Amino acid sequence: MIDGHLVPDAIVLRVVKHRLDDPDVQRRGFLLDGFPRTEPQATALIELLGDNPLDAVVNLEVPAAVVRKRLLVRRVCTRCETPTVARNREHTVYCQNCGGTAVRRPDDSPESIERRLAAYEEQAGPLLAVFAKAGMLVEIDSLGSPDDVFDRVMRALQPTLWGTGEAVG
Ligand SMILES: [Zn+2]
């Protein structure tokens, strides 16, 4: 992971299955972030969930150039793990929460970011096609402020999660 490589599918699926079987998840539901990343993982997840399928799959759409820019200034506190944003690429910042030092995550090196973006470029199309075919895919334009994006997500998911209208397609 430090080199920007991803964990093998069999391990990821075993970890996900183990957690999804927990009583609190069974009772309250769940949100997966960053998984599945590939078409085989998506197919395996759909199979794993069987008669209790996902309500929706949200794709936060951001151009690669913007993702690259965001990742290069991302910092995380070494003491309390609060995420923060640097003003430029090299800048070390102090944590707003605890005053600790916030640094770049080891997997946010420029080389690692390029590897992840290249992997995404290759895998995203087939991955999203699986969920589009299953009628679960919700595409969200994710440029703008976190609040704007959050509002778009909530509006898009409302019919699916609270059943006030037709299904999101
Ligand atoms: Zn901190």
mmCIF file of C-alpha atoms and ligand atoms in Angstrom:
data_model
loop_
_atom_site.group_PDB
_atom_site.id
_atom_site.type_symbol
_atom_site.label_atom_id
_atom_site.label_comp_id
_atom_site.label_asym_id
_atom_site.label_seq_id
_atom_site.Cartn_x
_atom_site.Cartn_y
_atom_site.Cartn_z
ATOM 1 C CA MET A 1 0.000 0.000 0.000
ATOM 2 C CA ILE A 2 2.910 2.366 0.790
ATOM 3 C CA ASP A 3 4.082 1.985 -2.826
ATOM 4 C CA GLY A 4 0.581 2.785 -4.121
ATOM 5 C CA HIS A 5 -0.297 -0.823 -4.910
ATOM 6 C CA LEU A 6 -3.661 -2.265 -3.982
ATOM 7 C CA VAL A 7 -4.479 -5.223 -1.740
ATOM 8 C CA PRO A 8 -5.357 -8.500 -3.602
ATOM 9 C CA ASP A 9 -9.098 -9.121 -4.238
ATOM 10 C CA ALA A 10 -9.367 -12.323 -2.190
ATOM 11 C CA ILE A 11 -8.124 -10.537 0.943
ATOM 12 C CA VAL A 12 -10.304 -7.456 0.424
ATOM 13 C CA LEU A 13 -13.418 -9.575 -0.134
ATOM 14 C CA ARG A 14 -12.742 -11.681 2.950
ATOM 15 C CA VAL A 15 -12.351 -8.518 5.068
ATOM 16 C CA VAL A 16 -15.522 -6.958 3.626
ATOM 17 C CA LYS A 17 -17.572 -10.130 4.116
ATOM 18 C CA HIS A 18 -16.351 -10.491 7.697
ATOM 19 C CA ARG A 19 -17.443 -6.925 8.534
ATOM 20 C CA LEU A 20 -20.780 -7.073 6.677
ATOM 21 C CA ASP A 21 -21.767 -10.118 8.745
ATOM 22 C CA ASP A 22 -21.484 -8.123 12.010
ATOM 23 C CA PRO A 23 -24.835 -7.526 13.794
ATOM 24 C CA ASP A 24 -24.559 -3.698 13.784
ATOM 25 C CA VAL A 25 -24.046 -3.685 10.003
ATOM 26 C CA GLN A 26 -26.919 -6.126 9.535
ATOM 27 C CA ARG A 27 -29.136 -3.801 11.573
ATOM 28 C CA ARG A 28 -28.095 -0.319 10.381
ATOM 29 C CA GLY A 29 -26.725 -0.855 6.869
ATOM 30 C CA PHE A 30 -23.383 0.315 5.547
ATOM 31 C CA LEU A 31 -21.489 2.610 3.210
ATOM 32 C CA LEU A 32 -18.422 1.334 1.351
ATOM 33 C CA ASP A 33 -15.816 3.953 0.376
ATOM 34 C CA GLY A 34 -13.213 3.068 -2.238
ATOM 35 C CA PHE A 35 -14.428 -0.497 -2.667
ATOM 36 C CA PRO A 36 -15.034 -2.159 -5.073
ATOM 37 C CA ARG A 37 -12.351 -0.757 -7.365
ATOM 38 C CA THR A 38 -12.453 -3.309 -10.171
ATOM 39 C CA GLU A 39 -15.031 -5.126 -12.262
ATOM 40 C CA PRO A 40 -14.220 -8.558 -10.717
ATOM 41 C CA GLN A 41 -14.597 -7.055 -7.215
ATOM 42 C CA ALA A 42 -17.928 -5.479 -8.171
ATOM 43 C CA THR A 43 -19.234 -8.763 -9.561
ATOM 44 C CA ALA A 44 -18.041 -10.625 -6.449
ATOM 45 C CA LEU A 45 -19.687 -8.040 -4.163
ATOM 46 C CA ILE A 46 -23.050 -8.299 -5.943
ATOM 47 C CA GLU A 47 -22.822 -12.081 -5.605
ATOM 48 C CA LEU A 48 -21.833 -11.813 -1.921
ATOM 49 C CA LEU A 49 -24.852 -9.617 -1.094
ATOM 50 C CA GLY A 50 -27.290 -11.880 -2.945
ATOM 51 C CA ASP A 51 -30.915 -11.190 -1.980
ATOM 52 C CA ASN A 52 -29.954 -8.080 0.003
ATOM 53 C CA PRO A 53 -28.420 -5.900 -2.739
ATOM 54 C CA LEU A 54 -26.888 -2.426 -2.542
ATOM 55 C CA ASP A 55 -29.384 0.468 -2.559
ATOM 56 C CA ALA A 56 -27.127 2.640 -4.711
ATOM 57 C CA VAL A 57 -23.605 3.110 -6.031
ATOM 58 C CA VAL A 58 -22.472 6.739 -6.010
ATOM 59 C CA ASN A 59 -19.755 7.779 -8.468
ATOM 60 C CA LEU A 60 -18.207 11.110 -7.446
ATOM 61 C CA GLU A 61 -17.009 12.444 -10.793
ATOM 62 C CA VAL A 62 -13.917 14.650 -10.696
ATOM 63 C CA PRO A 63 -11.464 15.214 -13.594
ATOM 64 C CA ALA A 64 -8.083 13.499 -13.045
ATOM 65 C CA ALA A 65 -6.272 16.856 -13.080
ATOM 66 C CA VAL A 66 -8.374 18.051 -10.137
ATOM 67 C CA VAL A 67 -7.908 14.782 -8.209
ATOM 68 C CA ARG A 68 -4.134 15.075 -8.743
ATOM 69 C CA LYS A 69 -4.137 18.652 -7.420
ATOM 70 C CA ARG A 70 -6.231 17.711 -4.351
ATOM 71 C CA LEU A 71 -4.061 14.701 -3.446
ATOM 72 C CA LEU A 72 -0.811 16.662 -3.723
ATOM 73 C CA VAL A 73 -1.905 19.105 -0.997
ATOM 74 C CA ARG A 74 -3.581 16.534 1.256
ATOM 75 C CA ARG A 75 -1.973 16.212 4.705
ATOM 76 C CA VAL A 76 -2.850 14.084 7.723
ATOM 77 C CA CYS A 77 -1.979 14.790 11.379
ATOM 78 C CA THR A 78 0.670 12.370 12.657
ATOM 79 C CA ARG A 79 -0.868 12.518 16.136
ATOM 80 C CA CYS A 80 -4.680 12.485 15.742
ATOM 81 C CA GLU A 81 -5.075 11.623 12.014
ATOM 82 C CA THR A 82 -7.255 14.684 11.284
ATOM 83 C CA PRO A 83 -7.035 15.437 7.548
ATOM 84 C CA THR A 84 -6.029 18.933 6.429
ATOM 85 C CA VAL A 85 -4.926 20.772 3.284
ATOM 86 C CA ALA A 86 -1.526 22.392 2.634
ATOM 87 C CA ARG A 87 -1.181 25.660 0.709
ATOM 88 C CA ASN A 88 1.387 24.137 -1.632
ATOM 89 C CA ARG A 89 3.007 20.797 -2.390
ATOM 90 C CA GLU A 90 5.901 20.871 0.081
ATOM 91 C CA HIS A 91 4.266 22.697 2.942
ATOM 92 C CA THR A 92 4.092 20.967 6.332
ATOM 93 C CA VAL A 93 1.097 22.235 8.278
ATOM 94 C CA TYR A 94 -0.002 22.173 11.891
ATOM 95 C CA CYS A 95 -3.135 20.334 12.901
ATOM 96 C CA GLN A 96 -6.154 22.553 13.641
ATOM 97 C CA ASN A 97 -7.413 19.932 16.054
ATOM 98 C CA CYS A 98 -4.406 19.118 18.273
ATOM 99 C CA GLY A 99 -1.474 21.283 17.084
ATOM 100 C CA GLY A 100 0.459 18.225 15.885
ATOM 101 C CA THR A 101 2.367 18.075 12.605
ATOM 102 C CA ALA A 102 0.336 17.199 9.509
ATOM 103 C CA VAL A 103 2.289 15.490 6.728
ATOM 104 C CA ARG A 104 1.670 13.821 3.389
ATOM 105 C CA ARG A 105 0.473 10.213 3.667
ATOM 106 C CA PRO A 106 3.075 7.716 2.433
ATOM 107 C CA ASP A 107 0.710 6.642 -0.374
ATOM 108 C CA ASP A 108 0.263 10.265 -1.535
ATOM 109 C CA SER A 109 3.725 10.615 -3.088
ATOM 110 C CA PRO A 110 3.551 12.031 -6.656
ATOM 111 C CA GLU A 111 4.647 8.659 -8.102
ATOM 112 C CA SER A 112 2.058 6.780 -6.054
ATOM 113 C CA ILE A 113 -0.690 9.235 -7.068
ATOM 114 C CA GLU A 114 0.151 8.746 -10.769
ATOM 115 C CA ARG A 115 0.025 4.964 -10.335
ATOM 116 C CA ARG A 116 -3.374 5.142 -8.642
ATOM 117 C CA LEU A 117 -4.778 7.492 -11.288
ATOM 118 C CA ALA A 118 -3.523 5.228 -14.080
ATOM 119 C CA ALA A 119 -5.101 2.196 -12.378
ATOM 120 C CA TYR A 120 -8.387 4.089 -11.981
ATOM 121 C CA GLU A 121 -8.357 5.178 -15.625
ATOM 122 C CA GLU A 122 -8.046 1.544 -16.664
ATOM 123 C CA GLN A 123 -10.556 0.036 -14.209
ATOM 124 C CA ALA A 124 -13.321 2.627 -13.782
ATOM 125 C CA GLY A 125 -15.165 2.023 -17.074
ATOM 126 C CA PRO A 126 -15.763 -1.732 -16.656
ATOM 127 C CA LEU A 127 -16.446 -1.255 -12.903
ATOM 128 C CA LEU A 128 -19.134 1.391 -13.426
ATOM 129 C CA ALA A 129 -20.665 -0.624 -16.270
ATOM 130 C CA VAL A 130 -21.425 -3.493 -13.825
ATOM 131 C CA PHE A 131 -23.420 -1.171 -11.560
ATOM 132 C CA ALA A 132 -25.060 0.735 -14.421
ATOM 133 C CA LYS A 133 -26.302 -2.593 -15.778
ATOM 134 C CA ALA A 134 -27.649 -3.485 -12.326
ATOM 135 C CA GLY A 135 -29.521 -0.126 -12.211
ATOM 136 C CA MET A 136 -27.626 1.041 -9.113
ATOM 137 C CA LEU A 137 -25.348 3.742 -10.496
ATOM 138 C CA VAL A 138 -25.797 7.373 -9.413
ATOM 139 C CA GLU A 139 -23.381 9.818 -11.077
ATOM 140 C CA ILE A 140 -22.564 13.009 -9.148
ATOM 141 C CA ASP A 141 -20.661 15.995 -10.551
ATOM 142 C CA SER A 142 -18.197 16.494 -7.674
ATOM 143 C CA LEU A 143 -16.523 19.789 -8.541
ATOM 144 C CA GLY A 144 -17.194 22.567 -6.043
ATOM 145 C CA SER A 145 -17.312 22.749 -2.254
ATOM 146 C CA PRO A 146 -17.846 19.708 -0.014
ATOM 147 C CA ASP A 147 -21.252 21.166 0.981
ATOM 148 C CA ASP A 148 -22.325 21.504 -2.665
ATOM 149 C CA VAL A 149 -21.288 17.923 -3.423
ATOM 150 C CA PHE A 150 -23.003 16.634 -0.262
ATOM 151 C CA ASP A 151 -26.256 18.373 -1.296
ATOM 152 C CA ARG A 152 -26.077 16.813 -4.765
ATOM 153 C CA VAL A 153 -25.517 13.352 -3.254
ATOM 154 C CA MET A 154 -28.431 13.728 -0.829
ATOM 155 C CA ARG A 155 -30.782 14.975 -3.550
ATOM 156 C CA ALA A 156 -29.800 12.128 -5.866
ATOM 157 C CA LEU A 157 -30.191 9.439 -3.189
ATOM 158 C CA GLN A 158 -33.442 10.714 -1.698
ATOM 159 C CA PRO A 159 -35.794 8.647 -3.887
ATOM 160 C CA THR A 160 -33.696 5.495 -3.341
ATOM 161 C CA LEU A 161 -33.155 5.746 0.410
ATOM 162 C CA TRP A 162 -36.388 7.383 1.539
ATOM 163 C CA GLY A 163 -38.719 6.234 -1.219
ATOM 164 C CA THR A 164 -40.309 9.592 -2.040
ATOM 165 C CA GLY A 165 -40.293 9.160 -5.797
ATOM 166 C CA GLU A 166 -39.223 7.014 -8.703
ATOM 167 C CA ALA A 167 -36.016 4.995 -8.486
ATOM 168 C CA VAL A 168 -32.743 6.711 -9.333
ATOM 169 C CA GLY A 169 -31.422 5.409 -12.625
HETATM 170 ZN ZN ZN B 1 -3.933 16.462 15.224
#
